[in-house]
Structures are given as structure tokens and as C-alpha cells.
């Protein structure tokens, strides 16, 4: 990856809660995160840990009942304070999103080329139709699809091809920031690898910044520069992707890493690791560290106070973890 300096996305002390019949549901709690130009940052965690809420809040796509505190700065402008005109300009042209499940995101009655062209027509209405069509064909080639396939309908494409169309749509207006929310969840292993190679290649070629959301830590280790691990709405570890996957500091990050056995390792094959239980109900978080009830290393003080997310290590690699027991035997 290229050296990164420009902060495209700067999330500061973000908290998001939903209003429900049972009371407020805190989905994201005090998250800080930065994505720079030419960088891929991953967010990992189990379902219900706040990853997709974080992604949707970047483009202010959260439902109306959501209460948002903190700042979400895209190119220095706070998304939560933008007027609708500025927000409409930001979406697609400044930042875009690739959702999981392309078959549900694409319109089944419109041809692929119409759907890729739509945001271009919206943001550049003075462009001639043939110029837009040429841009669509260029995007198709950029994501590894023959331009001739632009005339088909979504159901005529495979799952991997539909996901490539979604990526082409996300790049249609040349945004600086792309959010990919579980972009490979519904794909088989071989196609998943192709999509990940495509995403990393696009970042190298175009210099965009990318935020990739996934429950699969091994996926993020392959494609990301840095990874943040979320648990119960909070970031519990941040670090370089390779270090976090091979040498996690937080017990939860270690459990996610251990869930993926090493190919050819008999110990991993016959004694697979796992993590019992589920994340806590956000409305009824346990006292202290939210992970303590599931943590094999928990001690009494873990239930007495919530550990802060602090730096660990003597270098500048950005290793942060929210655990009292980092470094202890």
C-alpha cells in the first residue's frame, strides 16, 4: 500500500442508540476511527457488535429513530450536521457504500448499465448519454466484467458478478471513500478471494480510502492495512492487520483469530477453537468489561470497571487494546 496522510474519514467519540419499545438500545459506544487515502481499514466482530450501524452512520443512513452523538467527519465535514443538499452531493460523489447481498440491492427490472449510470446522471446531469455509457463500460472493465454484460439484468449474473456490479456502482462518481459492508459474505471461497483482490487492487490504483466491515477476521487480515475489533458496540482492539491476526492482544480478538484453523495443522483440525455464548444484550450490558462473562482470562477487576482503549507496545505501530490483562501471564 502507498504511504497514507490524508484523513478521508475521521470518526470521533461516536455513539449511536436506537429507540425501541423496551427502551434505548446502544448499538455503538464511543468509537474513534480514522481512514486515510490509499488505506484499507477493517472492522471485525460478531453479529450484533455494531459494525453495520457504524458503516451506515458514515453516510447518515441510520433509521430516523437513531440518536447519534459524536462526530463523523468525511473530508473534514461533519456528516451529521450537513444540510440535505450537501449530504446528497456527498453520497456517491464523496463517499459510497457497497452493501452485502447484491441481489437484494440491485433493481431486478433494470439492466445493469442503467443502474451503474444512474448515480452518474444524478451527479453529472450535463454529460451526454454516450459519454455516460462509455464510463459504464470503463467501470465494468475496471471490476473485471466484459462491457457486453452491461445489458443484462441482475438475475442473469452470478453472485460474484453481481457483487462486482455493486463495486462498479460505488466507483461510478469517483468517490474518495468507499465503505464495503460484508462485501463477500454470500460468496464462495474462490469468488471471495477474487473480490478481495479486486478491492485491494482498486485502492492501489485509484488511491481511495476504504472501510471494510466483516465478521471474518481472516478476510480482513488478507486485505486490510489496519483492523479495529468491535465488541458490544465498542472498539476493543486496533492494530496492523497482520499483527492483530497473528498476535492479538485482547482475548476477544484472540478468539476471533483462533476460530479459523490453519490448513495442514493437525491440532487445529482435531481440536478446533471456538467461543461459547453470544454478545450481551446492548440494553443489559454486564458491569465492567462487556466481554468478561465469556472471557477465559477474566478476573475480579474485569467486572468492576470498563477497561479503556489504550496504547500497548514501544513502537509507533498503533497497537491499542481495551483489556486490563494485556502483558500479564
Coordinates of C-alpha atoms in Angstrom, one line a residue:
X1 CA 0.0 0.0 0.0
X2 CA 1.1 3.6 -0.6
X3 CA 2.0 5.9 2.3
X4 CA -1.1 7.5 3.7
X5 CA -1.5 11.0 5.0
X6 CA -4.9 12.5 4.1
X7 CA -7.7 11.7 6.5
X8 CA -10.8 11.0 4.5
X9 CA -12.9 9.7 7.4
X10 CA -12.4 10.7 11.0
X11 CA -14.9 9.2 13.5
X12 CA -14.7 10.9 16.9
X13 CA -16.4 9.5 20.0
X14 CA -19.3 8.2 18.1
X15 CA -22.3 6.8 20.0
X16 CA -25.5 5.5 18.3
X17 CA -28.6 4.2 20.0
X18 CA -32.0 3.1 18.7
X19 CA -35.3 4.0 20.4
X20 CA -37.3 0.8 21.0
X21 CA -40.4 -0.2 23.0
X22 CA -38.0 -1.7 25.6
X23 CA -36.0 1.4 25.9
X24 CA -32.8 2.8 24.2
X25 CA -30.6 0.2 22.6
X26 CA -27.0 1.4 22.5
X27 CA -25.5 0.0 19.2
X28 CA -22.2 1.9 19.1
X29 CA -20.4 3.3 22.1
X30 CA -17.6 5.8 22.0
X31 CA -15.9 4.7 18.8
X32 CA -12.8 6.5 17.4
X33 CA -11.6 5.5 13.9
X34 CA -9.7 7.1 11.0
X35 CA -9.4 6.1 7.4
X36 CA -6.8 7.7 5.2
X37 CA -6.3 8.0 1.4
X38 CA -4.8 4.9 0.0
X39 CA -5.6 2.8 3.1
X40 CA -7.9 -0.1 3.8
X41 CA -9.2 -0.2 7.3
X42 CA -11.3 -3.2 8.5
X43 CA -13.9 -3.5 11.3
X44 CA -14.4 -7.0 12.7
X45 CA -16.8 -8.6 15.2
X46 CA -19.7 -10.9 15.6
X47 CA -23.2 -10.1 14.5
X48 CA -24.8 -7.5 16.9
X49 CA -21.5 -5.8 17.8
X50 CA -22.3 -2.5 16.0
X51 CA -20.3 -2.9 12.7
X52 CA -23.1 -2.2 10.2
X53 CA -24.5 0.6 12.4
X54 CA -21.1 2.2 12.2
X55 CA -21.0 1.8 8.4
X56 CA -24.4 3.3 7.9
X57 CA -23.8 6.3 10.1
X58 CA -20.8 7.4 7.9
X59 CA -23.3 8.3 5.2
X60 CA -26.2 9.1 7.6
X61 CA -28.2 6.1 6.5
X62 CA -29.3 5.2 10.0
X63 CA -33.1 5.0 10.7
X64 CA -35.0 8.0 12.0
X65 CA -35.3 6.6 15.5
X66 CA -31.5 6.6 15.9
X67 CA -29.9 9.0 18.3
X68 CA -26.3 10.0 17.2
X69 CA -23.7 11.7 19.3
X70 CA -20.1 12.5 18.4
X71 CA -18.7 13.5 15.1
X72 CA -18.4 11.7 11.7
X73 CA -16.1 13.8 9.5
X74 CA -15.8 13.0 5.8
X75 CA -13.2 15.2 4.1
X76 CA -13.4 17.4 7.2
X77 CA -17.1 18.0 7.1
X78 CA -19.4 16.6 9.8
X79 CA -22.0 14.3 8.1
X80 CA -24.4 14.6 11.0
X81 CA -24.6 18.4 10.6
X82 CA -24.9 18.6 6.8
X83 CA -27.9 20.0 5.1
X84 CA -29.7 17.7 2.7
X85 CA -28.2 19.3 -0.4
X86 CA -24.7 18.8 0.9
X87 CA -25.5 15.3 2.0
X88 CA -26.9 14.4 -1.4
X89 CA -23.7 15.7 -3.0
X90 CA -21.6 13.7 -0.6
X91 CA -23.3 10.4 -1.3
X92 CA -21.9 8.6 -4.4
X93 CA -19.5 11.5 -5.3
X94 CA -17.7 12.0 -2.0
X95 CA -18.3 8.6 -0.4
X96 CA -20.2 5.5 -1.4
X97 CA -21.2 2.1 0.1
X98 CA -21.2 -1.5 -1.1
X99 CA -23.9 -3.5 0.7
X100 CA -23.9 -7.2 1.3
X101 CA -26.3 -9.3 -0.7
X102 CA -26.1 -7.6 -4.2
X103 CA -29.2 -9.4 -5.4
X104 CA -31.3 -7.5 -2.8
X105 CA -29.6 -4.2 -3.5
X106 CA -29.9 -4.2 -7.3
X107 CA -33.2 -3.5 -9.1
X108 CA -34.3 -6.7 -10.8
X109 CA -36.3 -4.9 -13.6
X110 CA -33.5 -2.6 -14.7
X111 CA -30.5 -3.5 -16.8
X112 CA -27.0 -3.4 -15.1
X113 CA -25.9 -0.4 -17.3
X114 CA -28.9 1.6 -16.2
X115 CA -28.1 1.1 -12.6
X116 CA -24.5 2.0 -12.9
X117 CA -25.3 5.0 -15.0
X118 CA -28.0 6.4 -12.5
X119 CA -25.6 8.0 -10.0
X120 CA -23.5 9.4 -12.8
X121 CA -26.6 11.1 -14.4
X122 CA -27.6 12.3 -10.9
X123 CA -24.3 14.0 -10.1
X124 CA -23.2 15.0 -13.6
X125 CA -26.5 15.8 -15.4
X126 CA -24.8 17.7 -18.3
X127 CA -22.9 14.6 -19.5
X128 CA -24.1 13.2 -22.8
X129 CA -25.6 9.7 -22.8
X130 CA -22.8 8.2 -24.9
X131 CA -20.2 9.7 -22.5
X132 CA -22.0 8.1 -19.6
X133 CA -22.3 4.8 -21.4
X134 CA -18.5 4.9 -22.1
X135 CA -17.9 5.5 -18.4
X136 CA -20.2 2.5 -17.6
X137 CA -18.1 0.2 -19.9
X138 CA -14.9 1.6 -18.3
X139 CA -16.2 0.7 -14.9
X140 CA -17.2 -2.8 -16.0
X141 CA -13.7 -3.4 -17.2
X142 CA -12.3 -1.9 -14.1
X143 CA -14.1 -4.5 -11.9
X144 CA -13.2 -7.4 -14.3
X145 CA -16.5 -7.7 -16.2
X146 CA -16.8 -7.6 -20.0
X147 CA -18.6 -4.4 -21.1
X148 CA -21.1 -6.5 -23.2
X149 CA -22.6 -7.8 -19.9
X150 CA -23.8 -4.4 -19.1
X151 CA -27.1 -5.1 -21.0
X152 CA -28.1 -8.0 -18.8
X153 CA -30.4 -8.0 -15.8
X154 CA -29.1 -8.8 -12.3
X155 CA -30.6 -12.3 -12.2
X156 CA -28.6 -13.2 -15.3
X157 CA -25.3 -12.7 -13.4
X158 CA -23.6 -14.9 -10.8
X159 CA -23.2 -13.8 -7.2
X160 CA -19.6 -12.7 -7.7
X161 CA -20.5 -10.8 -10.9
X162 CA -23.4 -9.0 -9.1
X163 CA -21.0 -8.0 -6.3
X164 CA -18.6 -6.6 -9.0
X165 CA -21.5 -4.6 -10.4
X166 CA -22.1 -3.2 -6.9
X167 CA -18.5 -2.2 -6.7
X168 CA -18.7 -0.6 -10.1
X169 CA -21.7 1.4 -8.9
X170 CA -19.8 2.5 -5.8
X171 CA -17.0 3.8 -8.0
X172 CA -19.2 5.4 -10.6
X173 CA -18.8 9.0 -9.4
X174 CA -15.1 8.6 -8.5
X175 CA -15.6 8.9 -4.7
X176 CA -12.6 9.3 -2.4
X177 CA -14.0 7.0 0.3
X178 CA -15.7 3.6 -0.2
X179 CA -17.4 1.6 2.6
X180 CA -17.8 -2.1 2.0
X181 CA -20.3 -3.7 4.4
X182 CA -19.7 -7.5 4.4
X183 CA -18.9 -7.5 0.6
X184 CA -18.0 -11.2 0.5
X185 CA -20.4 -12.8 2.9
X186 CA -22.7 -14.6 0.4
X187 CA -19.8 -15.7 -1.9
X188 CA -17.9 -19.0 -2.1
X189 CA -14.2 -19.1 -1.1
X190 CA -12.8 -18.7 -4.6
X191 CA -15.0 -15.8 -5.6
X192 CA -14.4 -14.2 -2.2
X193 CA -10.7 -14.2 -2.9
X194 CA -11.3 -12.6 -6.3
X195 CA -13.4 -9.8 -4.8
X196 CA -10.8 -9.1 -2.1
X197 CA -8.1 -8.9 -4.7
X198 CA -10.2 -6.6 -6.7
X199 CA -10.8 -4.3 -3.7
X200 CA -7.2 -4.1 -2.7
X201 CA -6.2 -3.5 -6.4
X202 CA -8.7 -0.6 -6.7
X203 CA -7.2 1.1 -3.6
X204 CA -3.7 0.8 -5.1
X205 CA -4.7 2.0 -8.5
X206 CA -7.1 4.9 -7.5
X207 CA -5.8 5.9 -4.1
X208 CA -9.3 5.8 -2.5
X209 CA -9.7 5.1 1.2
X210 CA -11.8 2.0 2.1
X211 CA -13.6 0.9 5.2
X212 CA -14.4 -2.9 5.1
X213 CA -16.8 -4.4 7.5
X214 CA -16.7 -8.2 8.1
X215 CA -17.3 -10.8 10.8
X216 CA -14.4 -12.8 9.3
X217 CA -11.1 -11.6 10.7
X218 CA -9.1 -13.8 8.3
X219 CA -10.7 -11.9 5.4
X220 CA -9.7 -8.6 6.9
X221 CA -6.1 -9.8 7.6
X222 CA -5.7 -10.6 3.8
X223 CA -6.8 -7.2 2.5
X224 CA -6.5 -4.5 5.2
X225 CA -3.7 -2.3 6.5
X226 CA -5.3 -1.8 9.9
X227 CA -8.2 -3.6 11.7
X228 CA -10.5 -2.5 14.5
X229 CA -12.2 -5.2 16.5
X230 CA -15.6 -4.3 17.9
X231 CA -17.5 -6.0 20.8
X232 CA -20.8 -4.9 22.3
X233 CA -20.7 -1.6 20.3
X234 CA -17.2 -0.7 21.4
X235 CA -13.7 -0.9 19.8
X236 CA -11.7 -3.3 22.0
X237 CA -8.5 -3.6 19.8
X238 CA -6.9 -1.7 16.9
X239 CA -3.7 -2.6 15.1
X240 CA -1.9 -3.5 11.9
X241 CA -3.9 -6.3 10.3
X242 CA -1.1 -8.9 10.2
X243 CA -0.2 -8.3 13.8
X244 CA -3.7 -8.3 15.1
X245 CA -4.5 -11.6 13.3
X246 CA -1.3 -13.5 14.3
X247 CA -0.7 -11.9 17.7
X248 CA -3.9 -10.4 19.1
X249 CA -3.8 -8.6 22.5
X250 CA -7.4 -8.7 23.5
X251 CA -9.0 -12.1 24.4
X252 CA -11.9 -11.4 22.1
X253 CA -9.7 -10.7 19.1
X254 CA -7.7 -13.8 20.0
X255 CA -10.9 -15.9 20.0
X256 CA -11.9 -14.5 16.5
X257 CA -8.4 -15.3 15.2
X258 CA -8.5 -18.8 16.7
X259 CA -11.8 -19.6 15.0
X260 CA -10.0 -20.0 11.7
X261 CA -7.9 -23.2 11.7
X262 CA -4.6 -23.4 9.9
X263 CA -4.6 -25.6 6.9
X264 CA -2.4 -28.6 7.4
X265 CA -2.3 -28.1 11.2
X266 CA -3.5 -31.4 12.8
X267 CA -4.0 -29.7 16.2
X268 CA -6.4 -27.1 14.7
X269 CA -8.2 -29.9 12.7
X270 CA -8.9 -32.2 15.6
X271 CA -9.3 -29.6 18.4
X272 CA -10.9 -26.5 16.7
X273 CA -11.2 -23.4 18.9
X274 CA -14.4 -21.6 19.4
X275 CA -16.1 -19.1 21.7
X276 CA -19.1 -20.1 23.7
X277 CA -22.1 -17.9 24.2
X278 CA -23.2 -14.7 22.4
X279 CA -22.5 -11.0 22.7
X280 CA -24.6 -9.4 25.5
X281 CA -27.9 -7.6 25.0
X282 CA -27.0 -4.0 24.5
X283 CA -29.8 -2.9 26.8
X284 CA -28.3 -5.1 29.6
X285 CA -24.6 -4.8 29.4
X286 CA -22.7 -6.5 32.3
X287 CA -20.8 -4.3 34.7
X288 CA -17.1 -3.6 33.9
X289 CA -15.8 -5.2 30.7
X290 CA -18.6 -6.4 28.5
X291 CA -16.6 -9.4 27.4
X292 CA -15.8 -10.6 30.9
X293 CA -18.7 -13.2 31.1
X294 CA -17.2 -15.0 28.1
X295 CA -13.5 -14.3 28.7
X296 CA -11.3 -17.2 29.8
X297 CA -8.8 -14.8 31.4
X298 CA -11.3 -12.6 33.4
X299 CA -10.5 -11.8 37.0
X300 CA -12.5 -9.8 39.6
X301 CA -11.4 -6.4 38.5
X302 CA -12.7 -7.1 35.0
X303 CA -16.2 -6.9 36.4
X304 CA -15.5 -3.7 38.4
X305 CA -14.6 -1.2 35.7
X306 CA -14.6 -1.0 31.9
X307 CA -11.0 -1.0 30.6
X308 CA -10.0 2.0 28.5
X309 CA -8.7 1.6 24.9
X310 CA -5.0 2.4 25.4
X311 CA -1.7 2.0 23.6
X312 CA 0.4 -1.1 24.1
X313 CA 4.0 -1.5 22.9
X314 CA 7.0 0.6 22.5
X315 CA 6.8 1.3 18.7
X316 CA 4.5 3.5 16.6
X317 CA 2.5 0.7 15.1
X318 CA -0.7 1.8 16.7
X319 CA -1.5 -1.2 18.9
X320 CA -4.4 -0.3 21.1
X321 CA -6.4 -2.7 23.3
X322 CA -9.1 -2.3 26.0
X323 CA -8.0 -5.1 28.4
X324 CA -6.6 -4.9 31.9
X325 CA -4.6 -8.1 31.4
X326 CA -2.5 -7.3 28.3
X327 CA 1.0 -8.3 29.1
X328 CA 0.1 -10.4 32.1
X329 CA 0.8 -14.1 32.2

